[in-house]
CSV table of C-alpha atoms in Angstrom, one decimal:
chain,number,residue,atom,x,y,z
Z,1,UNK,CA,-10.9,-2.7,-10.6
Z,2,UNK,CA,-13.2,-1.2,-8.1
Z,3,UNK,CA,-14.8,-4.4,-7.0
Z,4,UNK,CA,-11.5,-6.0,-5.8
Z,5,UNK,CA,-9.2,-3.0,-5.6
Z,6,UNK,CA,-8.7,-1.4,-2.2
Z,7,UNK,CA,-5.3,-0.5,-0.9
Z,8,UNK,CA,-2.3,0.0,-3.2
Z,9,UNK,CA,0.2,1.8,-1.2
Z,10,UNK,CA,-0.4,1.9,2.5
Z,11,UNK,CA,2.9,2.0,4.3
Z,12,UNK,CA,4.6,0.3,1.3
Z,13,UNK,CA,7.9,0.0,3.0
Z,14,UNK,CA,6.8,-3.5,3.9
Z,15,UNK,CA,4.4,-6.0,2.3
Z,16,UNK,CA,2.4,-7.3,5.1
Z,17,UNK,CA,-1.2,-6.4,6.2
Z,18,UNK,CA,0.2,-5.2,9.4
Z,19,UNK,CA,0.7,-1.5,8.6
Z,20,UNK,CA,3.7,0.3,9.9
Z,21,UNK,CA,5.0,3.8,10.3
Z,22,UNK,CA,8.2,4.8,8.6
Z,23,UNK,CA,11.2,4.4,10.8
Z,24,UNK,CA,13.2,7.5,11.2
Z,25,UNK,CA,15.5,8.7,14.0
Z,26,UNK,CA,13.1,11.3,15.3
Z,27,UNK,CA,10.0,9.2,15.3
Z,28,UNK,CA,9.9,5.8,16.8
Z,29,UNK,CA,8.6,2.7,14.9
Z,30,UNK,CA,5.0,2.0,15.9
Z,31,UNK,CA,3.4,-1.1,14.4
Z,32,UNK,CA,0.0,-0.3,12.9
Z,33,UNK,CA,-2.6,-3.1,12.7
Z,34,UNK,CA,-5.5,-1.8,10.8
Z,35,UNK,CA,-7.4,-4.7,9.3
Z,36,UNK,CA,-10.0,-2.6,7.6
Z,37,UNK,CA,-7.9,-2.0,4.5
Z,38,UNK,CA,-6.5,-4.5,2.1
Z,39,UNK,CA,-2.9,-5.1,1.1
Z,40,UNK,CA,-1.7,-3.2,-1.9
Z,41,UNK,CA,-0.4,-6.4,-3.5
Z,42,UNK,CA,-3.6,-8.3,-3.4
Z,43,UNK,CA,-5.9,-5.5,-4.1
Z,44,UNK,CA,-4.4,-4.3,-7.3
Z,45,UNK,CA,-4.9,-7.1,-9.9
Z,46,UNK,CA,-5.8,-7.6,-13.5
Z,47,UNK,CA,-9.6,-7.9,-12.7
Z,48,UNK,CA,-10.9,-5.1,-14.9
Z,49,UNK,CA,-8.2,-5.2,-17.5
Z,50,UNK,CA,-9.1,-8.8,-18.3
Z,51,UNK,CA,-12.7,-7.9,-18.7
Z,52,UNK,CA,-14.2,-9.6,-15.7
Z,53,UNK,CA,-15.9,-6.6,-14.2
Z,54,UNK,CA,-18.1,-6.1,-17.2
Z,55,UNK,CA,-18.8,-9.8,-17.8
Z,56,UNK,CA,-19.3,-11.1,-14.3
Z,57,UNK,CA,-22.5,-13.1,-13.9
Z,58,UNK,CA,-23.9,-15.0,-11.0
Z,59,UNK,CA,-23.3,-18.4,-12.7
Z,60,UNK,CA,-19.6,-17.7,-13.4
Z,61,UNK,CA,-18.3,-20.3,-10.9
Z,62,UNK,CA,-14.7,-19.5,-11.6
Z,63,UNK,CA,-15.0,-15.8,-10.7
Z,64,UNK,CA,-17.0,-16.6,-7.6
Z,65,UNK,CA,-14.3,-19.0,-6.5
Z,66,UNK,CA,-11.6,-16.4,-7.1
Z,67,UNK,CA,-13.7,-13.8,-5.1
Z,68,UNK,CA,-13.7,-16.3,-2.1
Z,69,UNK,CA,-9.9,-16.6,-2.5
Z,70,UNK,CA,-9.6,-12.8,-2.2
Z,71,UNK,CA,-11.8,-12.8,0.9
Z,72,UNK,CA,-9.5,-15.4,2.5
Z,73,UNK,CA,-6.5,-13.3,1.6
Z,74,UNK,CA,-8.1,-10.2,3.2
Z,75,UNK,CA,-8.5,-12.2,6.4
Z,76,UNK,CA,-4.9,-13.3,6.2
Z,77,UNK,CA,-6.0,-16.9,5.8
Z,78,UNK,CA,-3.3,-17.6,3.3
Z,79,UNK,CA,-3.3,-21.4,3.3
Z,80,UNK,CA,-7.0,-21.5,2.6
Z,81,UNK,CA,-6.6,-19.0,-0.2
Z,82,UNK,CA,-3.8,-20.9,-1.7
Z,83,UNK,CA,-5.8,-24.2,-1.7
Z,84,UNK,CA,-8.9,-22.5,-3.2
Z,85,UNK,CA,-6.8,-20.8,-5.9
Z,86,UNK,CA,-5.6,-24.2,-7.1
Z,87,UNK,CA,-9.2,-25.4,-7.2
Z,88,UNK,CA,-10.1,-22.4,-9.2
Z,89,UNK,CA,-7.1,-23.0,-11.6
Z,90,UNK,CA,-8.3,-26.5,-12.2
Z,91,UNK,CA,-11.8,-25.3,-12.9
Z,92,UNK,CA,-10.5,-22.7,-15.4
Z,93,UNK,CA,-8.1,-25.2,-17.1
Z,94,UNK,CA,-10.9,-27.8,-17.5
Z,95,UNK,CA,-13.1,-25.4,-19.5
Z,96,UNK,CA,-10.1,-23.6,-21.1
Z,97,UNK,CA,-11.1,-20.3,-19.6
Z,98,UNK,CA,-8.0,-18.5,-20.7
Z,99,UNK,CA,-8.7,-15.1,-19.0
Z,100,UNK,CA,-9.6,-17.0,-15.9
Z,101,UNK,CA,-6.3,-18.9,-15.9
Z,102,UNK,CA,-4.4,-15.7,-16.4
Z,103,UNK,CA,-6.2,-13.9,-13.6
Z,104,UNK,CA,-5.7,-16.8,-11.2
Z,105,UNK,CA,-2.0,-16.8,-11.9
Z,106,UNK,CA,-2.1,-13.0,-11.2
Z,107,UNK,CA,-3.8,-13.5,-7.8
Z,108,UNK,CA,-1.3,-16.3,-7.0
Z,109,UNK,CA,1.5,-14.0,-7.8
Z,110,UNK,CA,0.1,-11.2,-5.6
Z,111,UNK,CA,-0.5,-13.7,-2.8
Z,112,UNK,CA,3.1,-14.8,-3.0
Z,113,UNK,CA,4.2,-11.2,-2.9
Z,114,UNK,CA,2.0,-10.6,0.1
Z,115,UNK,CA,3.7,-13.5,1.9
Z,116,UNK,CA,7.1,-12.2,0.9
Z,117,UNK,CA,7.7,-15.3,-1.3
Z,118,UNK,CA,9.6,-13.1,-3.7
Z,119,UNK,CA,11.1,-15.7,-6.1
Z,120,UNK,CA,7.8,-17.5,-6.4
Z,121,UNK,CA,6.0,-14.2,-7.0
Z,122,UNK,CA,8.4,-13.2,-9.7
Z,123,UNK,CA,8.1,-16.5,-11.5
Z,124,UNK,CA,4.3,-16.2,-11.4
Z,125,UNK,CA,4.2,-12.6,-12.6
Z,126,UNK,CA,6.5,-13.6,-15.5
Z,127,UNK,CA,4.1,-16.3,-16.4
Z,128,UNK,CA,1.2,-13.8,-16.4
Z,129,UNK,CA,3.2,-11.4,-18.6
Z,130,UNK,CA,4.0,-14.2,-21.1
Z,131,UNK,CA,0.4,-15.2,-21.3
Z,132,UNK,CA,-1.0,-11.7,-22.0
Z,133,UNK,CA,1.8,-10.9,-24.5
Z,134,UNK,CA,1.1,-14.2,-26.3
Z,135,UNK,CA,-2.4,-13.0,-26.5
Z,136,UNK,CA,-1.3,-9.8,-28.3
Z,137,UNK,CA,-0.4,-7.3,-25.6
Z,138,UNK,CA,2.5,-4.9,-26.3
Z,139,UNK,CA,4.7,-3.1,-23.9
Z,140,UNK,CA,2.3,-0.2,-23.9
Z,141,UNK,CA,-0.6,-2.3,-22.7
Z,142,UNK,CA,-1.6,-1.3,-19.2
Z,143,UNK,CA,-1.6,-4.9,-18.1
Z,144,UNK,CA,2.1,-5.2,-19.0
Z,145,UNK,CA,2.9,-2.0,-17.2
Z,146,UNK,CA,1.0,-3.2,-14.2
Z,147,UNK,CA,3.0,-6.4,-14.0
Z,148,UNK,CA,6.3,-4.6,-14.7
Z,149,UNK,CA,5.5,-2.4,-11.7
Z,150,UNK,CA,5.1,-5.5,-9.5
Z,151,UNK,CA,8.4,-6.9,-10.8
Z,152,UNK,CA,10.2,-3.6,-10.0
Z,153,UNK,CA,8.6,-3.9,-6.5
Z,154,UNK,CA,10.0,-7.4,-6.1
Z,155,UNK,CA,13.5,-6.2,-7.0
Z,156,UNK,CA,13.0,-3.3,-4.6
Z,157,UNK,CA,12.1,-5.7,-1.7
Z,158,UNK,CA,15.1,-7.9,-2.6
Z,159,UNK,CA,17.2,-4.7,-2.3
Z,160,UNK,CA,18.2,-5.0,-6.0
Z,161,UNK,CA,18.0,-1.2,-6.1
Z,162,UNK,CA,19.5,-0.6,-9.5
Z,163,UNK,CA,17.2,-3.1,-11.2
Z,164,UNK,CA,14.2,-1.7,-9.3
Z,165,UNK,CA,15.1,1.9,-10.3
Z,166,UNK,CA,15.2,1.0,-14.0
Z,167,UNK,CA,11.9,-0.7,-13.7
Z,168,UNK,CA,10.2,2.1,-11.8
Z,169,UNK,CA,11.5,4.7,-14.3
Z,170,UNK,CA,10.2,2.7,-17.2
Z,171,UNK,CA,6.8,2.2,-15.7
Z,172,UNK,CA,6.5,5.8,-14.6
Z,173,UNK,CA,7.2,7.0,-18.1
Z,174,UNK,CA,4.5,4.8,-19.6
Z,175,UNK,CA,2.0,5.6,-16.9
Z,176,UNK,CA,2.4,9.4,-17.1
Z,177,UNK,CA,1.8,9.3,-20.8
Z,178,UNK,CA,-1.3,7.2,-20.3
Z,179,UNK,CA,-2.7,9.6,-17.6
Z,180,UNK,CA,-2.0,12.6,-19.9
Z,181,UNK,CA,-3.9,11.1,-22.7
Z,182,UNK,CA,-6.9,10.2,-20.5
Z,183,UNK,CA,-7.4,12.3,-17.3
Z,184,UNK,CA,-10.5,10.3,-16.3
Z,185,UNK,CA,-8.7,7.0,-16.3
Z,186,UNK,CA,-8.7,6.5,-12.5
Z,187,UNK,CA,-7.5,2.9,-12.7
Z,188,UNK,CA,-4.2,4.1,-14.3
Z,189,UNK,CA,-4.0,7.0,-11.9
Z,190,UNK,CA,-4.1,4.5,-9.0
Z,191,UNK,CA,-1.3,2.5,-10.6
Z,192,UNK,CA,0.7,5.6,-11.1
Z,193,UNK,CA,0.2,6.7,-7.5
Z,194,UNK,CA,1.2,3.3,-6.3
Z,195,UNK,CA,4.3,3.3,-8.4
Z,196,UNK,CA,5.4,6.8,-7.4
Z,197,UNK,CA,5.0,5.9,-3.8
Z,198,UNK,CA,6.9,2.7,-4.0
Z,199,UNK,CA,9.7,4.5,-5.9
Z,200,UNK,CA,9.7,7.3,-3.3
Z,201,UNK,CA,10.2,4.8,-0.5
Z,202,UNK,CA,13.1,3.2,-2.5
Z,203,UNK,CA,14.8,6.7,-2.4
Z,204,UNK,CA,14.2,6.9,1.4
Z,205,UNK,CA,15.9,3.5,1.8
Z,206,UNK,CA,18.9,4.9,-0.1
Z,207,UNK,CA,19.0,8.0,2.0
Z,208,UNK,CA,17.8,10.3,-0.8
Z,209,UNK,CA,15.0,11.8,1.3
Z,210,UNK,CA,14.3,14.9,-0.8
Z,211,UNK,CA,13.6,12.8,-3.9
Z,212,UNK,CA,11.6,10.3,-1.9
Z,213,UNK,CA,9.5,13.0,-0.4
Z,214,UNK,CA,8.7,14.6,-3.8
Z,215,UNK,CA,7.4,11.2,-5.1
Z,216,UNK,CA,5.4,10.5,-2.0
Z,217,UNK,CA,3.8,14.0,-2.2
Z,218,UNK,CA,3.0,13.5,-5.9
Z,219,UNK,CA,1.3,10.1,-5.1
Z,220,UNK,CA,-0.7,11.9,-2.4
Z,221,UNK,CA,-1.9,14.5,-4.9
Z,222,UNK,CA,-3.0,11.7,-7.2
Z,223,UNK,CA,-4.8,10.0,-4.4
Z,224,UNK,CA,-6.8,13.1,-3.7
Z,225,UNK,CA,-8.0,13.1,-7.3
Z,226,UNK,CA,-9.4,9.5,-7.2
Z,227,UNK,CA,-13.0,9.4,-6.1
Z,228,UNK,CA,-13.1,5.9,-4.5
Z,229,UNK,CA,-9.9,6.1,-2.4
Z,230,UNK,CA,-10.7,5.3,1.2
Z,231,UNK,CA,-9.9,7.8,3.9
Z,232,UNK,CA,-7.6,5.4,5.7
Z,233,UNK,CA,-5.3,5.3,2.8
Z,234,UNK,CA,-4.8,9.0,2.7
Z,235,UNK,CA,-4.4,9.2,6.5
Z,236,UNK,CA,-1.6,6.8,6.4
Z,237,UNK,CA,0.1,8.5,3.5
Z,238,UNK,CA,-0.2,11.9,5.3
Z,239,UNK,CA,1.4,10.4,8.4
Z,240,UNK,CA,4.3,8.9,6.4
Z,241,UNK,CA,4.9,12.2,4.6
Z,242,UNK,CA,4.8,14.0,7.9
Z,243,UNK,CA,7.4,11.6,9.2
Z,244,UNK,CA,9.8,12.3,6.3
Z,245,UNK,CA,9.3,16.0,6.7
Z,246,UNK,CA,10.3,15.6,10.4
Z,247,UNK,CA,13.4,13.7,9.4
Z,248,UNK,CA,14.3,16.6,7.0
Z,249,UNK,CA,13.9,19.1,9.9
Z,250,UNK,CA,10.7,20.6,8.5
Z,251,UNK,CA,8.9,20.6,11.8
Z,252,UNK,CA,6.1,23.0,10.7
Z,253,UNK,CA,5.3,20.9,7.6
Z,254,UNK,CA,5.4,17.7,9.6
Z,255,UNK,CA,2.9,19.1,12.1
Z,256,UNK,CA,0.6,20.2,9.3
Z,257,UNK,CA,0.6,16.7,7.7
Z,258,UNK,CA,0.0,15.0,11.1
Z,259,UNK,CA,-2.8,17.4,12.0
Z,260,UNK,CA,-4.5,16.8,8.6
Z,261,UNK,CA,-4.2,13.1,9.1
Z,262,UNK,CA,-5.9,13.3,12.5
Z,263,UNK,CA,-8.6,15.6,11.4
Z,264,UNK,CA,-9.4,13.3,8.5
Z,265,UNK,CA,-9.5,10.3,10.8
Z,266,UNK,CA,-11.8,11.7,13.4
Z,267,UNK,CA,-14.9,9.5,13.5
Z,268,UNK,CA,-13.1,6.5,12.0
Z,269,UNK,CA,-12.3,3.3,13.9
Z,270,UNK,CA,-8.6,3.5,13.4
Z,271,UNK,CA,-6.3,2.7,16.3
Z,272,UNK,CA,-3.5,4.0,14.0
Z,273,UNK,CA,-4.6,7.5,14.9
Z,274,UNK,CA,-3.0,6.9,18.3
Z,275,UNK,CA,0.4,6.5,16.7
Z,276,UNK,CA,-0.2,9.7,14.7
Z,277,UNK,CA,-1.1,11.6,17.8
Z,278,UNK,CA,2.2,10.4,19.3
Z,279,UNK,CA,4.1,11.5,16.2
Z,280,UNK,CA,2.4,14.9,16.4
Z,281,UNK,CA,3.4,15.2,20.1
Z,282,UNK,CA,7.0,14.6,19.4
Z,283,UNK,CA,6.9,17.2,16.6
Z,284,UNK,CA,5.3,19.7,19.0
Z,285,UNK,CA,8.1,18.9,21.5
Z,286,UNK,CA,10.7,19.9,19.0
Z,287,UNK,CA,9.0,23.2,18.7
Z,288,UNK,CA,8.9,23.5,22.5
Z,289,UNK,CA,5.1,23.5,22.4
Z,290,UNK,CA,5.0,21.5,25.7
Z,291,UNK,CA,1.3,21.8,26.6
Z,292,UNK,CA,0.3,20.8,23.1
Z,293,UNK,CA,2.7,17.9,23.1
Z,294,UNK,CA,1.4,16.7,26.5
Z,295,UNK,CA,-2.2,16.9,25.3
Z,296,UNK,CA,-1.8,14.9,22.1
Z,297,UNK,CA,0.5,12.3,23.5
Z,298,UNK,CA,-2.0,11.7,26.3
Z,299,UNK,CA,-4.8,11.4,23.7
Z,300,UNK,CA,-2.6,8.9,21.8
Z,301,UNK,CA,-2.1,6.9,25.0
Z,302,UNK,CA,-5.9,6.8,25.5
Z,303,UNK,CA,-6.5,5.5,22.0
Z,304,UNK,CA,-3.8,2.8,22.5
Z,305,UNK,CA,-5.4,1.8,25.8
Z,306,UNK,CA,-9.0,1.7,24.3
Z,307,UNK,CA,-7.8,-0.3,21.3
Z,308,UNK,CA,-5.6,-2.6,23.4
Z,309,UNK,CA,-2.6,-1.7,21.3
Z,310,UNK,CA,0.4,-2.1,23.7
Z,311,UNK,CA,2.9,-0.7,21.2
Z,312,UNK,CA,1.0,2.6,20.8
Z,313,UNK,CA,0.6,2.8,24.6
Z,314,UNK,CA,4.3,2.2,25.1
Z,315,UNK,CA,5.3,4.9,22.6
Z,316,UNK,CA,2.9,7.3,24.1
Z,317,UNK,CA,4.3,6.7,27.6
Z,318,UNK,CA,7.8,7.3,26.2
Z,319,UNK,CA,6.6,10.5,24.6
Z,320,UNK,CA,5.1,11.6,27.9
Z,321,UNK,CA,8.4,10.8,29.7
Z,322,UNK,CA,10.3,12.9,27.1
Z,323,UNK,CA,7.9,15.8,27.8
Z,324,UNK,CA,8.5,15.6,31.6
Z,325,UNK,CA,12.3,15.5,31.1
Z,326,UNK,CA,12.0,18.5,28.8
Z,327,UNK,CA,9.9,20.5,31.2
């Protein structure tokens, strides 16, 4: 999975590449536009589980075509990706490359999910599931659990919460047993972290914030155990957990999470850090730490200005105004 897998869970409350902070009454909604990370839906595919990573060769034209599709998706050039996927599908069908056909359907399903074409995505994922089960996979096969997680996510996005909850519960049970039996299986740990975080955000949407927070924290703990997780992913997760803590009135905890996110992000080219500085400033304001709040909100404004992110600049200005009114 490492060659195509990048981001599984960033902000996970929405499905687009445009990353977003959680919306809670105490912290304003600040769009996050980091394009250095890849969407969770596209990044997590069946690449390794279908055996491509170990069998990839320079002359494998189908895999090379699929890799170009993924690059288009990463650049948000969805129409080009869709067209090229159909070319790849024809190539695979002509030579009866069954794993290739299955993987292309999987990428198509993920692309449809990325574009919020939920019914189309569901149909494609069902097709993938039927193909791998016809090939002998059982319900305990990690590929089946992977697809079931995506299907639960689709129900979640369609606000079919009961169906989504049943799906998440089933997947979590399977994944936890897999991880217990093989602690070094980082691919399964990634899928478990993604599932826990999606499930946690479902609880937030249903105003069950304590349960949501526990799942998001568990996902963060798993992320810390996985060697190839990019710092950006952990930074965004820390921010979102801090946001939930703020909503629950845990100001000290929220400050701790925001500060850790900022410390981890120093030196990275992430304009999202400006939004996190603003969140930290508002948390300081609640603690009457006026000078600290003024300092970090000002720094957030500077980052927004330098990155030409008007949304972050605007929120920083509102934060500074709140500080002045509070003084």
